[in-house]
PDB file of C-alpha atoms in Angstrom:
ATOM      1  CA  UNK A   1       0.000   0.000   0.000  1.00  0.00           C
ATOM      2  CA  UNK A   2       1.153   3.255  -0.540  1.00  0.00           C
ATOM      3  CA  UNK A   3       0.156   5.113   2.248  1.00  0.00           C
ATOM      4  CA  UNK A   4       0.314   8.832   0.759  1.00  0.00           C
ATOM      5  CA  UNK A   5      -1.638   8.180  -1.690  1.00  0.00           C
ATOM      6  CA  UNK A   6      -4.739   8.250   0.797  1.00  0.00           C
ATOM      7  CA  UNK A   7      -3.451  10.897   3.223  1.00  0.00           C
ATOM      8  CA  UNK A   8      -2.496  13.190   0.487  1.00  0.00           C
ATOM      9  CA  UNK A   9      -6.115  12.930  -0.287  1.00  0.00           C
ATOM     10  CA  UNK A  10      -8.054  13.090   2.702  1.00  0.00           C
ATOM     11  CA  UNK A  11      -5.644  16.483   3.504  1.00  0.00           C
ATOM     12  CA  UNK A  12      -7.103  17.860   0.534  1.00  0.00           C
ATOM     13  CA  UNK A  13     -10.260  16.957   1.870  1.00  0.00           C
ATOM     14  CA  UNK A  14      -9.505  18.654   5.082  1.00  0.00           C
ATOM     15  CA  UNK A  15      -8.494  21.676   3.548  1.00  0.00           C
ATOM     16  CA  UNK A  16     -11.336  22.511   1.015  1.00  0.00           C
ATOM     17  CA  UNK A  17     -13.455  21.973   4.223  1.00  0.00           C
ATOM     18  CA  UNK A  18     -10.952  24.987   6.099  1.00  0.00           C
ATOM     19  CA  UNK A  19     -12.007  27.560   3.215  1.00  0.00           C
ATOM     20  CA  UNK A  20     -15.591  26.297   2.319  1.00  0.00           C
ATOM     21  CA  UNK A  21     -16.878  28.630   5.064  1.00  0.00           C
ATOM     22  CA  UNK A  22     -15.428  31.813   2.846  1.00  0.00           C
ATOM     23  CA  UNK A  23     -17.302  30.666  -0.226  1.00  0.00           C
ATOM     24  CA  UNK A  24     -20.387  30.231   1.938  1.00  0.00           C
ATOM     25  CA  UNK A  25     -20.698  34.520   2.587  1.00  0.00           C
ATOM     26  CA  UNK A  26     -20.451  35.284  -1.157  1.00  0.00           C
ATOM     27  CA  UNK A  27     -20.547  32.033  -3.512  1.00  0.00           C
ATOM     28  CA  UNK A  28     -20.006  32.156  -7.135  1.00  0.00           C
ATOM     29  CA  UNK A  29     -20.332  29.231  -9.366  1.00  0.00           C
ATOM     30  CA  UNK A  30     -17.009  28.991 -10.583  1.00  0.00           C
ATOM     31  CA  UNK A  31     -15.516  29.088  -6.385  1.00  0.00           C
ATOM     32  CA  UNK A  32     -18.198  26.045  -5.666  1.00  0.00           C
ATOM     33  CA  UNK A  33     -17.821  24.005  -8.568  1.00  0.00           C
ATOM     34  CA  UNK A  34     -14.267  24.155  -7.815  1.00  0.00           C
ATOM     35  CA  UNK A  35     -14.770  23.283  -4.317  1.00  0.00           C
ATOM     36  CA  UNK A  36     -17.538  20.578  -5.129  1.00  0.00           C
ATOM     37  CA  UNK A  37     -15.185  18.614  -7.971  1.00  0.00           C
ATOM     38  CA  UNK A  38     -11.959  18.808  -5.801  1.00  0.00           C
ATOM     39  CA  UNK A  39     -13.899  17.498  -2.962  1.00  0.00           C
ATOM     40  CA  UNK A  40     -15.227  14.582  -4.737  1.00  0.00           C
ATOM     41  CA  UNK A  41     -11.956  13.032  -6.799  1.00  0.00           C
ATOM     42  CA  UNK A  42      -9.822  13.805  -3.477  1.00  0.00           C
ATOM     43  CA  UNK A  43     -12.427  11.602  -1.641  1.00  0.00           C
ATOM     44  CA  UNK A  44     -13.120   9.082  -4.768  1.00  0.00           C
ATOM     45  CA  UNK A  45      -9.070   8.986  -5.105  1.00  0.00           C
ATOM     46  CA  UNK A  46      -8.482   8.387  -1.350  1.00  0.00           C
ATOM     47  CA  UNK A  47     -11.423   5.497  -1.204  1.00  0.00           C
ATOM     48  CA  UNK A  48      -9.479   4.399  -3.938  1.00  0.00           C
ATOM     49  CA  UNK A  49      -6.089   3.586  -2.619  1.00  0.00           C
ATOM     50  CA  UNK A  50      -7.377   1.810   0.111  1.00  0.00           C
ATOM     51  CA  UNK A  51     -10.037  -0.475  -1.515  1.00  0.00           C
ATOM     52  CA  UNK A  52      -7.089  -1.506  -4.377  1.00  0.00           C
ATOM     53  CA  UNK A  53      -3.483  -1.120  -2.238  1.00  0.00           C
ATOM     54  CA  UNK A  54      -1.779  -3.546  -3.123  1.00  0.00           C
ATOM     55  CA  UNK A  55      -5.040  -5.412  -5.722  1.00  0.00           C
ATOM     56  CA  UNK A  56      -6.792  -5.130  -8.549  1.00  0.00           C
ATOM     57  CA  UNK A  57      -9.396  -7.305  -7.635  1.00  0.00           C
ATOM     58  CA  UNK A  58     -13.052  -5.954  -8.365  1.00  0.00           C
ATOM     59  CA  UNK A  59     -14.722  -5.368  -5.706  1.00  0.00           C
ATOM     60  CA  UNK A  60     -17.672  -3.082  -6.372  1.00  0.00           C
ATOM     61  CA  UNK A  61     -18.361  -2.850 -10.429  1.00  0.00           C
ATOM     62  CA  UNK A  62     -21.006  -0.350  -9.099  1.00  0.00           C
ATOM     63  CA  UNK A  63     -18.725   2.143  -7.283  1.00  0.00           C
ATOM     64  CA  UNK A  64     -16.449   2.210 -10.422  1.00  0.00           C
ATOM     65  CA  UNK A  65     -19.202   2.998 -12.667  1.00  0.00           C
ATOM     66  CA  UNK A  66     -20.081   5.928 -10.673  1.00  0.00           C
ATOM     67  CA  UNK A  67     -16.556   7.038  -9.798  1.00  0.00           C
ATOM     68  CA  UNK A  68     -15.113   7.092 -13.637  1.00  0.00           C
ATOM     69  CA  UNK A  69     -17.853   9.040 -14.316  1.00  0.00           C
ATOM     70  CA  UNK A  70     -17.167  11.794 -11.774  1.00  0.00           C
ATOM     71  CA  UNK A  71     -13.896  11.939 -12.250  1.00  0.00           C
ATOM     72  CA  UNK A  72     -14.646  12.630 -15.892  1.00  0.00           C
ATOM     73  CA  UNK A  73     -16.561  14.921 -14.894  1.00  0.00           C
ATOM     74  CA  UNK A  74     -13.951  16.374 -12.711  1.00  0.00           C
ATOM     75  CA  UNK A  75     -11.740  16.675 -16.026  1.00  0.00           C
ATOM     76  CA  UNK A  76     -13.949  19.142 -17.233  1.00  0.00           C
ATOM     77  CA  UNK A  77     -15.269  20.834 -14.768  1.00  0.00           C
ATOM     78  CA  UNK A  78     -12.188  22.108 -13.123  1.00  0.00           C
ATOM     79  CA  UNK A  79     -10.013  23.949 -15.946  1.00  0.00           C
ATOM     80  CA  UNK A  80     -13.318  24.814 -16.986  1.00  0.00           C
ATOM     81  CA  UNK A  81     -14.449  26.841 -13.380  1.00  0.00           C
ATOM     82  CA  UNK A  82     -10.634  28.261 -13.472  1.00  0.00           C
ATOM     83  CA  UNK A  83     -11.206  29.851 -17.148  1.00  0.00           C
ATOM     84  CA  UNK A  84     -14.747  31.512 -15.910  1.00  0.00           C
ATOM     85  CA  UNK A  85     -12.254  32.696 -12.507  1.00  0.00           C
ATOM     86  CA  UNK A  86      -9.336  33.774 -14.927  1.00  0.00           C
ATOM     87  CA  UNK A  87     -12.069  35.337 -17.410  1.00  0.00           C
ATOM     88  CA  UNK A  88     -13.934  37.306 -14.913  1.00  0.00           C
ATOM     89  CA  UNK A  89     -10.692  38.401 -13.489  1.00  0.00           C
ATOM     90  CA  UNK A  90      -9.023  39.622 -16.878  1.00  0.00           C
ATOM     91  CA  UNK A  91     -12.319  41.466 -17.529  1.00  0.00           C
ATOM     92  CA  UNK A  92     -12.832  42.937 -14.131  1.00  0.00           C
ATOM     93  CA  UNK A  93      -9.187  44.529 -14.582  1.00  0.00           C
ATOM     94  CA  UNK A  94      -9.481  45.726 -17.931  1.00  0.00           C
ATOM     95  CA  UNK A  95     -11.151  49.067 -19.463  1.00  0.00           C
ATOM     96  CA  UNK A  96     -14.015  47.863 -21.453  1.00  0.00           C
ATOM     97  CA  UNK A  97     -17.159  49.059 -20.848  1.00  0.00           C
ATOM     98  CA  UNK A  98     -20.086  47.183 -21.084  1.00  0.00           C
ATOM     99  CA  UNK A  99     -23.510  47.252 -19.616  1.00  0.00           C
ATOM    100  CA  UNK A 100     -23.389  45.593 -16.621  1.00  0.00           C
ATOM    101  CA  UNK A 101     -26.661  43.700 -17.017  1.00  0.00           C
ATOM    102  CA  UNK A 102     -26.438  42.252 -20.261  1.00  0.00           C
ATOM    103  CA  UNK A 103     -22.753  41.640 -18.954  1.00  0.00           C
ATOM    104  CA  UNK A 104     -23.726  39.538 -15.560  1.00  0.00           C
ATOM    105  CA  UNK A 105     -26.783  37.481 -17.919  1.00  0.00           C
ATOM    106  CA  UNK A 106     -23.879  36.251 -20.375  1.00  0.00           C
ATOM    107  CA  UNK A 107     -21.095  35.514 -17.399  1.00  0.00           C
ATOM    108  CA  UNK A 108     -24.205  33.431 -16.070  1.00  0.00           C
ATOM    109  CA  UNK A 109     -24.886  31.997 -19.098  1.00  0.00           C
ATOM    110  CA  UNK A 110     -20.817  31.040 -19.580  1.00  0.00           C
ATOM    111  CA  UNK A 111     -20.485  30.066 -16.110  1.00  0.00           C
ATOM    112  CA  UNK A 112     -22.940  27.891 -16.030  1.00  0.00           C
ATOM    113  CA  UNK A 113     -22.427  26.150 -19.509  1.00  0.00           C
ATOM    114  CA  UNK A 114     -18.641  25.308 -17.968  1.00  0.00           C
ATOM    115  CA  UNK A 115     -18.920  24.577 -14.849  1.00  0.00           C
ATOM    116  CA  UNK A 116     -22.597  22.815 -15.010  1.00  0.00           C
ATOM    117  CA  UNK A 117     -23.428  21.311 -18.348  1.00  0.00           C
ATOM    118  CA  UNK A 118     -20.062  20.780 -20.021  1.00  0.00           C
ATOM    119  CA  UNK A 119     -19.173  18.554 -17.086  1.00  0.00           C
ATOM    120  CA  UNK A 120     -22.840  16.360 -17.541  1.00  0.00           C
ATOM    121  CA  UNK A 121     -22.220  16.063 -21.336  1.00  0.00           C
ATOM    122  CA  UNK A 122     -18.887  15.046 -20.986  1.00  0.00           C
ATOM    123  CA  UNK A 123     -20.018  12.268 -18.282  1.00  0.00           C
ATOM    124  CA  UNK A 124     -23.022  11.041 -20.495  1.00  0.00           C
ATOM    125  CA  UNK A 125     -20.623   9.992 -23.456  1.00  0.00           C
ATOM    126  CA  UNK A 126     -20.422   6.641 -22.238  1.00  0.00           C
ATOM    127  CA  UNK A 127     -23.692   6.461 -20.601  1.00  0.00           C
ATOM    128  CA  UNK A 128     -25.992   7.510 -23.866  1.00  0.00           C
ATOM    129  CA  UNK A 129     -24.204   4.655 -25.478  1.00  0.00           C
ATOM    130  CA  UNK A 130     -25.806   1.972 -23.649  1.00  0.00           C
ATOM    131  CA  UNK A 131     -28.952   4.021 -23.643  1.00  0.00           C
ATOM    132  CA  UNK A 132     -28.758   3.745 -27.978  1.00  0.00           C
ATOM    133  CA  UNK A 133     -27.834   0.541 -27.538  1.00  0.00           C
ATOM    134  CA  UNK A 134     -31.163  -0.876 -27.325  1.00  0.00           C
ATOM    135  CA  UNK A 135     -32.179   1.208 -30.263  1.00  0.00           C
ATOM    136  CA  UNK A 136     -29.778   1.346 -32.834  1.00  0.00           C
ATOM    137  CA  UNK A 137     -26.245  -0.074 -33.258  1.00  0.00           C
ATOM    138  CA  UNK A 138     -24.870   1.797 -35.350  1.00  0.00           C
ATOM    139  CA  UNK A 139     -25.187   4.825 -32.429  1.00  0.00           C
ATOM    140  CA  UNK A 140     -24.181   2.491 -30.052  1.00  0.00           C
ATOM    141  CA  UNK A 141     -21.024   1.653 -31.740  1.00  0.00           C
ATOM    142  CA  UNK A 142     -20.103   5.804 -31.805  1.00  0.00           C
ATOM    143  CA  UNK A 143     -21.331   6.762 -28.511  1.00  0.00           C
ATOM    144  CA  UNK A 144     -20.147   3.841 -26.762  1.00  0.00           C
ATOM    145  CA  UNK A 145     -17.211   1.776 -28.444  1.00  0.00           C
ATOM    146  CA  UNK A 146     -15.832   5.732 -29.988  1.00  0.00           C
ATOM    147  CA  UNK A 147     -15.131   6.521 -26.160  1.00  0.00           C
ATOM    148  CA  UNK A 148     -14.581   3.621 -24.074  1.00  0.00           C
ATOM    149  CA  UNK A 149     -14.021  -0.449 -25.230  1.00  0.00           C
ATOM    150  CA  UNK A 150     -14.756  -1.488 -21.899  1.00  0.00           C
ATOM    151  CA  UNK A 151     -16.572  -0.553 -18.716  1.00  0.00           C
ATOM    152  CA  UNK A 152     -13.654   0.592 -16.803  1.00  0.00           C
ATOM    153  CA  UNK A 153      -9.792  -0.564 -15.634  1.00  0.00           C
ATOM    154  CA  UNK A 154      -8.441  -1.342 -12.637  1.00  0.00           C
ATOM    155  CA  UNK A 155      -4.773  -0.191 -11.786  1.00  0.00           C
ATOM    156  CA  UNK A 156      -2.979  -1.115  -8.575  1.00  0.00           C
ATOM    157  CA  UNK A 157      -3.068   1.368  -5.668  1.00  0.00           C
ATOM    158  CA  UNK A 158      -4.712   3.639  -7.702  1.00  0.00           C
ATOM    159  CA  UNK A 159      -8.362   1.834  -8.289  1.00  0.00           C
ATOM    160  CA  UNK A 160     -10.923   2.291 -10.896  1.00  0.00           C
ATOM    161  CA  UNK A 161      -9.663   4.576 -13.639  1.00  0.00           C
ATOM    162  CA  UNK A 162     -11.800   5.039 -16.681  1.00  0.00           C
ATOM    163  CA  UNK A 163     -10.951   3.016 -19.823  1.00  0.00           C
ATOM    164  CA  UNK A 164     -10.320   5.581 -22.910  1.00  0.00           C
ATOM    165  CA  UNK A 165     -10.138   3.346 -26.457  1.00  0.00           C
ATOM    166  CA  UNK A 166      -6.905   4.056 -27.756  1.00  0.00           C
ATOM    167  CA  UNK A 167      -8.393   5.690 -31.001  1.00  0.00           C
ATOM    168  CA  UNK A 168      -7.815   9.103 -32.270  1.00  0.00           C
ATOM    169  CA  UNK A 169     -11.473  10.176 -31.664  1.00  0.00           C
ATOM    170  CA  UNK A 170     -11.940   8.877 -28.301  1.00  0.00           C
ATOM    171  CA  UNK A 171      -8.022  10.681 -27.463  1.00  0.00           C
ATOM    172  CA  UNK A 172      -9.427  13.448 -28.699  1.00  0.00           C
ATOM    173  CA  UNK A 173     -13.131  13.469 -27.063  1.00  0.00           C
ATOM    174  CA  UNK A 174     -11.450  12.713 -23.344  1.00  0.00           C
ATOM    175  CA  UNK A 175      -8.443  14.899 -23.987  1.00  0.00           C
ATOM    176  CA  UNK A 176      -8.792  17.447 -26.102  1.00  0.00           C
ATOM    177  CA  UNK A 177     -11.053  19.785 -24.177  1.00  0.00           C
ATOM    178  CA  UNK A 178      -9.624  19.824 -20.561  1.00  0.00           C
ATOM    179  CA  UNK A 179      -6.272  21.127 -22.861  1.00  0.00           C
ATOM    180  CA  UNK A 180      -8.332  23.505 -24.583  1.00  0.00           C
ATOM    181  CA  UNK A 181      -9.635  25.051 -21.342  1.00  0.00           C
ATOM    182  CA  UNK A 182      -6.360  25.306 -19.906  1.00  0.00           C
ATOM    183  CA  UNK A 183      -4.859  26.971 -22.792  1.00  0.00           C
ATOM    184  CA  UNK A 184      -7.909  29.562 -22.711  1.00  0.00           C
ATOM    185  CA  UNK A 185      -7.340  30.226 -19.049  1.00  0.00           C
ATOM    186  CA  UNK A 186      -3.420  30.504 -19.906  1.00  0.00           C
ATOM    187  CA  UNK A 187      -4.310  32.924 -22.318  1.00  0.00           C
ATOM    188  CA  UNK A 188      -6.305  35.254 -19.918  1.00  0.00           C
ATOM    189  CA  UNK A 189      -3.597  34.705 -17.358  1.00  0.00           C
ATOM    190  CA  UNK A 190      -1.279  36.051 -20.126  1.00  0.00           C
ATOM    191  CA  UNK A 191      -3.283  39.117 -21.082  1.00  0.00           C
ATOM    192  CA  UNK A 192      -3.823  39.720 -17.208  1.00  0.00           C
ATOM    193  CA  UNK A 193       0.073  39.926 -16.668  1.00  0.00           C
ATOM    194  CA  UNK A 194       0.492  41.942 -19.556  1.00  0.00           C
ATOM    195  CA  UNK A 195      -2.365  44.474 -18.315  1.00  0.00           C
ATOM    196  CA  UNK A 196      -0.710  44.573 -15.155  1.00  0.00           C
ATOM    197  CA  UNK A 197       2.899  46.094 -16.765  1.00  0.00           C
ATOM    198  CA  UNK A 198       0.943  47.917 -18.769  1.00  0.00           C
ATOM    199  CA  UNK A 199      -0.554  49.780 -16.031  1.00  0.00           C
ATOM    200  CA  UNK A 200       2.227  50.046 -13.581  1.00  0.00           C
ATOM    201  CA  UNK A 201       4.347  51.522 -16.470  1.00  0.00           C
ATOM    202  CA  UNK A 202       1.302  54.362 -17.249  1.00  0.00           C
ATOM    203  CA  UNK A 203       1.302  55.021 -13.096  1.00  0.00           C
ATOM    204  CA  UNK A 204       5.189  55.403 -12.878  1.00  0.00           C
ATOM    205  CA  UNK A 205       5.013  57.809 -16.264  1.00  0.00           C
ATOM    206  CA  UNK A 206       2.954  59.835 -14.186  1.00  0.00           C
ATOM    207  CA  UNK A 207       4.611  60.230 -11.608  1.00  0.00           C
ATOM    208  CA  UNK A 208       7.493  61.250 -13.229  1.00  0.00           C
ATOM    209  CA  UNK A 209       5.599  63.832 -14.746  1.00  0.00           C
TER     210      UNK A 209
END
């Protein structure tokens, strides 16, 4: 067993418990959903490494089902609640003007496309296969076989992991957007630095003058 594996975890835990109480006075949906997906791979990942230390037997088919999916999920999710936090940030720091109603409806609207429905499409890949399944097979064989060749795998000390068909459409279905949102957020990151120079050259221009 490797024994950091679960208390590396569970600290996590611990600690997105310390700073929930902040998030509770003025919660945004980017803050939670980062809270909420942290909370539940650090808790899947640290019921992991103790179910499977040292075995790859399987010992709940059931718990892996739901656990892939979440940490799919999770994939998602995450860099996509940073790029809403690194979005909102760049804009709230920049000089554009725009009304703020119509601007707080579309950060709504792209918050909760991100950080809410992204993550549930990105889950129900596998699932609407087997839902096609019984319908047509053709669909089943894109939704389902396109994505994942087999219910899960098992790896030791690490537990249920979810099974990606090494295929160039699948690769690019699982991977392909978690990169993409990271890049985005990189970008914003970038254009936040590069405001921030920007600005502290203008300020010490003035005070020369």
């Amino acid at each position: 067993m490797r024994a950091e594996l679960p208390v590396f975890s569970f600290l996590s835990l611990f600690g997105l418990i310390l700073i929930l109480p902040g998030q509770v006075k003025s919660p945004t949906i980017p803050a939670v959903s980062v809270i909420f997906w942290l909370f539940v791979s650090n808790l899947i990942h640290g019921v992991n490494s103790i179910v499977w230390a040292g075995n790859t037997a399987i010992h709940s088919p059931a718990w892996c089902d739901i656990a892939t999916k979440l940490l799919l999920g999770a994939m998602v999710a995450v860099p996509g609640a940073f790029l809403c936090i690194c979005r909102h940030l760049e804009f709230a720091t920049s000089r554009r003007e725009v009304a703020e109603k119509a601007n707080r409806l579309r950060q709504s609207i792209f918050e909760v496309s991100l950080c809410i429905v992204s993550p549930i499409v990105y889950m129900a890949l596998r699932k609407s296969g087997r839902f096609v399944s019984h319908t047509t097979a053709a669909h089943w064989h894109f939704a389902d076989t396109i994505v994942q060749d087999h219910r899960f795998s098992i790896v030791q000390d690490l537990g249920c992991q979810a099974a990606v068909y090494n295929y160039l459409p699948a690769l690019i279905l699982v991977w392909l957007p978690p990169l993409l949102l990271s890049l985005i957020s990189l970008l914003y990151c970038g254009k936040r630095v590069r405001s921030f120079f920007v600005e502290s050259k203008l300020t010490h221009s003035q005070h020369l003058h």
